Amino acid sequence: MMPVDLYCFHHAGGSSLFFREWAKHLPAHWQLHGIDLPGRGTKAGMQSLRDWDEALSHLSSSTQLQPRSERLCVFFGHSLGGMVAYKLADHLAKHALTTPDLLCLSGCRAPSIPSATQYSKLTDSDLLTTLYHLDMLPKHRLTKDVEAVVAAMFKDDFMLAEQPVSTDITLTMLRSN
């Protein structure tokens, strides 16, 4: 069987560590690549990005896809990661670079639908209250210093997630309840 590279893009506030356990459940010919946005996971020391052009430029230069004749390529993104995978696939196509053979998105809006949230515009206090309410943060309260870092990280991620998305990729939508 042809080897498969599975590139996984994380949700808002997350990192590639979210996908680390997946490798145990993949067939032997699949290789998992967890992709971190700057400021997350393996790229925690880098400045977070709030602009799609900067994020896509960074990701396209740091995500080296193998030629199709050697390996199949699958992008999977969840939530913000779905929008990142979608935008990156479109960016690669527009720049005549290797694109994924399959693009799988979960937990994100269709690109043609404007964002229903504006979390990036909330005060830090209101954002943290919302994140606790949505169970996106631990039940126990974080320290004020950690909350400040977390609020900034989520605001950067939501700034990307809430921007309008336009691409030239045609999608086949499958929905599950």
Coordinates of C-alpha atoms in Angstrom, one line a residue:
M1 CA 0.0 0.0 0.0
M2 CA 1.1 3.5 -0.7
P3 CA 2.2 5.4 2.4
V4 CA -0.1 8.1 3.8
D5 CA 0.9 11.3 5.5
L6 CA -1.8 12.6 7.8
Y7 CA -1.3 16.3 8.7
C8 CA -3.5 17.3 11.7
F9 CA -4.3 20.9 12.5
H10 CA -5.4 21.8 16.1
H11 CA -8.4 23.6 17.5
A12 CA -8.4 27.1 19.0
G13 CA -6.3 27.2 22.1
G14 CA -4.8 23.8 21.4
S15 CA -1.7 22.3 19.9
S16 CA -0.6 19.2 18.0
L17 CA -0.4 17.3 21.3
F18 CA -4.2 16.9 20.9
F19 CA -3.5 14.3 18.2
R20 CA -0.5 12.4 19.8
E21 CA -2.6 9.4 20.7
W22 CA -3.9 9.0 17.2
A23 CA -0.7 7.4 15.9
K24 CA -1.4 4.3 17.9
H25 CA -4.7 3.7 16.1
L26 CA -3.5 4.4 12.5
P27 CA -2.4 1.6 10.1
A28 CA 1.3 1.0 9.9
H29 CA 1.6 2.7 6.5
W30 CA 0.2 6.0 7.9
Q31 CA 2.4 8.6 9.4
L32 CA 0.9 11.3 11.7
H33 CA 2.2 14.9 11.5
G34 CA 0.8 17.2 14.2
I35 CA 1.1 20.8 12.9
D36 CA 1.3 23.7 15.4
L37 CA 0.5 27.3 14.7
P38 CA 3.2 29.7 15.9
G39 CA 2.9 30.2 19.6
R40 CA 1.5 26.7 20.2
G41 CA 3.1 23.3 21.2
T42 CA 6.4 22.8 19.4
K43 CA 6.3 26.5 18.3
A44 CA 5.5 27.9 21.7
G45 CA 8.4 30.3 21.6
M46 CA 7.2 32.0 18.4
Q47 CA 4.9 35.0 18.2
S48 CA 1.3 34.0 17.6
L49 CA -0.2 35.1 14.3
R50 CA -3.5 36.9 13.8
D51 CA -3.3 37.4 10.1
W52 CA -4.1 34.6 7.5
D53 CA -1.4 35.7 5.0
E54 CA 1.3 35.4 7.7
A55 CA -0.1 32.2 9.0
L56 CA -0.3 30.6 5.6
S57 CA 3.1 31.8 4.5
H58 CA 4.6 30.3 7.6
L59 CA 2.7 27.0 7.3
S60 CA 3.4 26.6 3.6
S61 CA 7.1 27.0 4.1
S62 CA 7.2 24.7 7.2
T63 CA 4.9 22.0 6.0
Q64 CA 6.8 20.1 3.4
L65 CA 4.5 17.8 1.5
Q66 CA 5.9 14.8 -0.4
P67 CA 5.3 14.5 -4.1
R68 CA 2.1 12.5 -4.9
S69 CA 4.0 9.7 -6.6
E70 CA 5.6 8.7 -3.3
R71 CA 3.0 9.3 -0.7
L72 CA -0.7 10.2 -0.3
C73 CA -1.4 13.3 1.7
V74 CA -4.4 13.9 4.0
F75 CA -5.1 17.1 5.9
F76 CA -7.4 16.9 8.9
G77 CA -8.4 19.9 10.9
H78 CA -10.7 20.4 13.8
S79 CA -12.5 23.7 14.6
L80 CA -9.9 26.4 13.9
G81 CA -7.7 23.7 12.6
G82 CA -10.4 22.9 10.0
M83 CA -10.2 26.5 8.7
V84 CA -6.4 26.4 8.8
A85 CA -6.3 23.1 6.8
Y86 CA -8.9 24.5 4.3
K87 CA -7.1 27.8 3.8
L88 CA -3.7 26.1 3.6
A89 CA -4.9 23.7 0.9
D90 CA -6.2 26.6 -1.1
H91 CA -3.0 28.6 -0.6
L92 CA -0.9 25.7 -1.8
A93 CA -3.1 25.3 -4.9
K94 CA -2.9 29.0 -5.7
H95 CA 0.9 28.9 -5.5
A96 CA 1.1 25.7 -7.6
L97 CA 2.5 23.7 -4.7
T98 CA 1.7 20.1 -3.7
T99 CA -1.8 20.0 -2.3
P100 CA -3.4 17.3 -0.2
D101 CA -5.2 14.4 -1.8
L102 CA -7.9 14.5 0.8
L103 CA -9.1 17.4 3.0
C104 CA -11.1 16.4 6.1
L105 CA -12.7 19.1 8.3
S106 CA -14.6 18.7 11.5
G107 CA -16.3 21.1 14.0
C108 CA -15.9 24.2 11.8
R109 CA -18.3 26.4 9.9
A110 CA -18.5 26.2 6.1
P111 CA -16.2 28.7 4.7
S112 CA -19.0 30.6 2.9
I113 CA -20.8 31.2 6.2
P114 CA -19.6 34.2 8.3
S115 CA -18.5 33.5 11.9
A116 CA -21.4 33.6 14.4
T117 CA -19.0 34.4 17.2
Q118 CA -16.9 37.4 18.0
Y119 CA -14.9 36.0 21.0
S120 CA -11.8 37.9 19.9
K121 CA -13.6 41.2 20.7
L122 CA -14.5 40.2 24.3
T123 CA -12.6 41.7 27.2
D124 CA -10.2 39.2 28.8
S125 CA -12.5 38.8 31.7
D126 CA -15.5 38.1 29.5
L127 CA -13.5 35.7 27.3
L128 CA -12.3 33.7 30.3
T129 CA -15.8 33.5 31.7
T130 CA -17.0 32.2 28.3
L131 CA -14.1 29.7 28.0
Y132 CA -14.9 28.3 31.5
H133 CA -18.6 28.1 30.7
L134 CA -17.9 26.3 27.4
D135 CA -15.6 23.8 29.3
M136 CA -12.7 24.9 27.2
L137 CA -10.6 25.5 30.4
P138 CA -10.2 23.2 33.4
K139 CA -12.9 23.3 36.1
H140 CA -10.5 24.7 38.7
R141 CA -9.6 28.3 38.2
L142 CA -6.2 29.0 36.7
T143 CA -3.9 31.6 38.3
K144 CA -4.2 35.2 37.1
D145 CA -0.9 34.9 35.3
V146 CA -1.9 31.8 33.4
E147 CA -5.3 33.2 32.6
A148 CA -3.6 36.2 31.0
V149 CA -1.5 34.0 28.7
V150 CA -4.5 31.8 27.9
A151 CA -6.7 34.7 27.1
A152 CA -4.1 36.2 24.7
M153 CA -3.6 32.8 23.0
F154 CA -7.4 32.3 22.5
K155 CA -7.9 35.8 21.3
D156 CA -5.2 35.3 18.6
D157 CA -6.8 32.0 17.6
F158 CA -10.3 33.5 17.5
M159 CA -9.0 36.5 15.5
L160 CA -8.1 34.0 12.8
A161 CA -11.2 31.8 13.2
E162 CA -13.6 34.8 13.0
Q163 CA -12.2 36.4 9.8
P164 CA -14.1 35.9 6.6
V165 CA -12.8 32.9 4.6
S166 CA -12.9 32.8 0.8
T167 CA -11.2 30.2 -1.3
D168 CA -11.6 28.5 -4.6
I169 CA -11.8 24.9 -3.3
T170 CA -15.0 23.0 -3.9
L171 CA -16.1 20.9 -1.0
T172 CA -18.3 17.9 -0.7
M173 CA -20.1 18.3 2.7
L174 CA -20.9 15.3 4.8
R175 CA -22.8 15.8 8.0
S176 CA -23.3 13.6 11.1
N177 CA -25.5 14.2 14.1

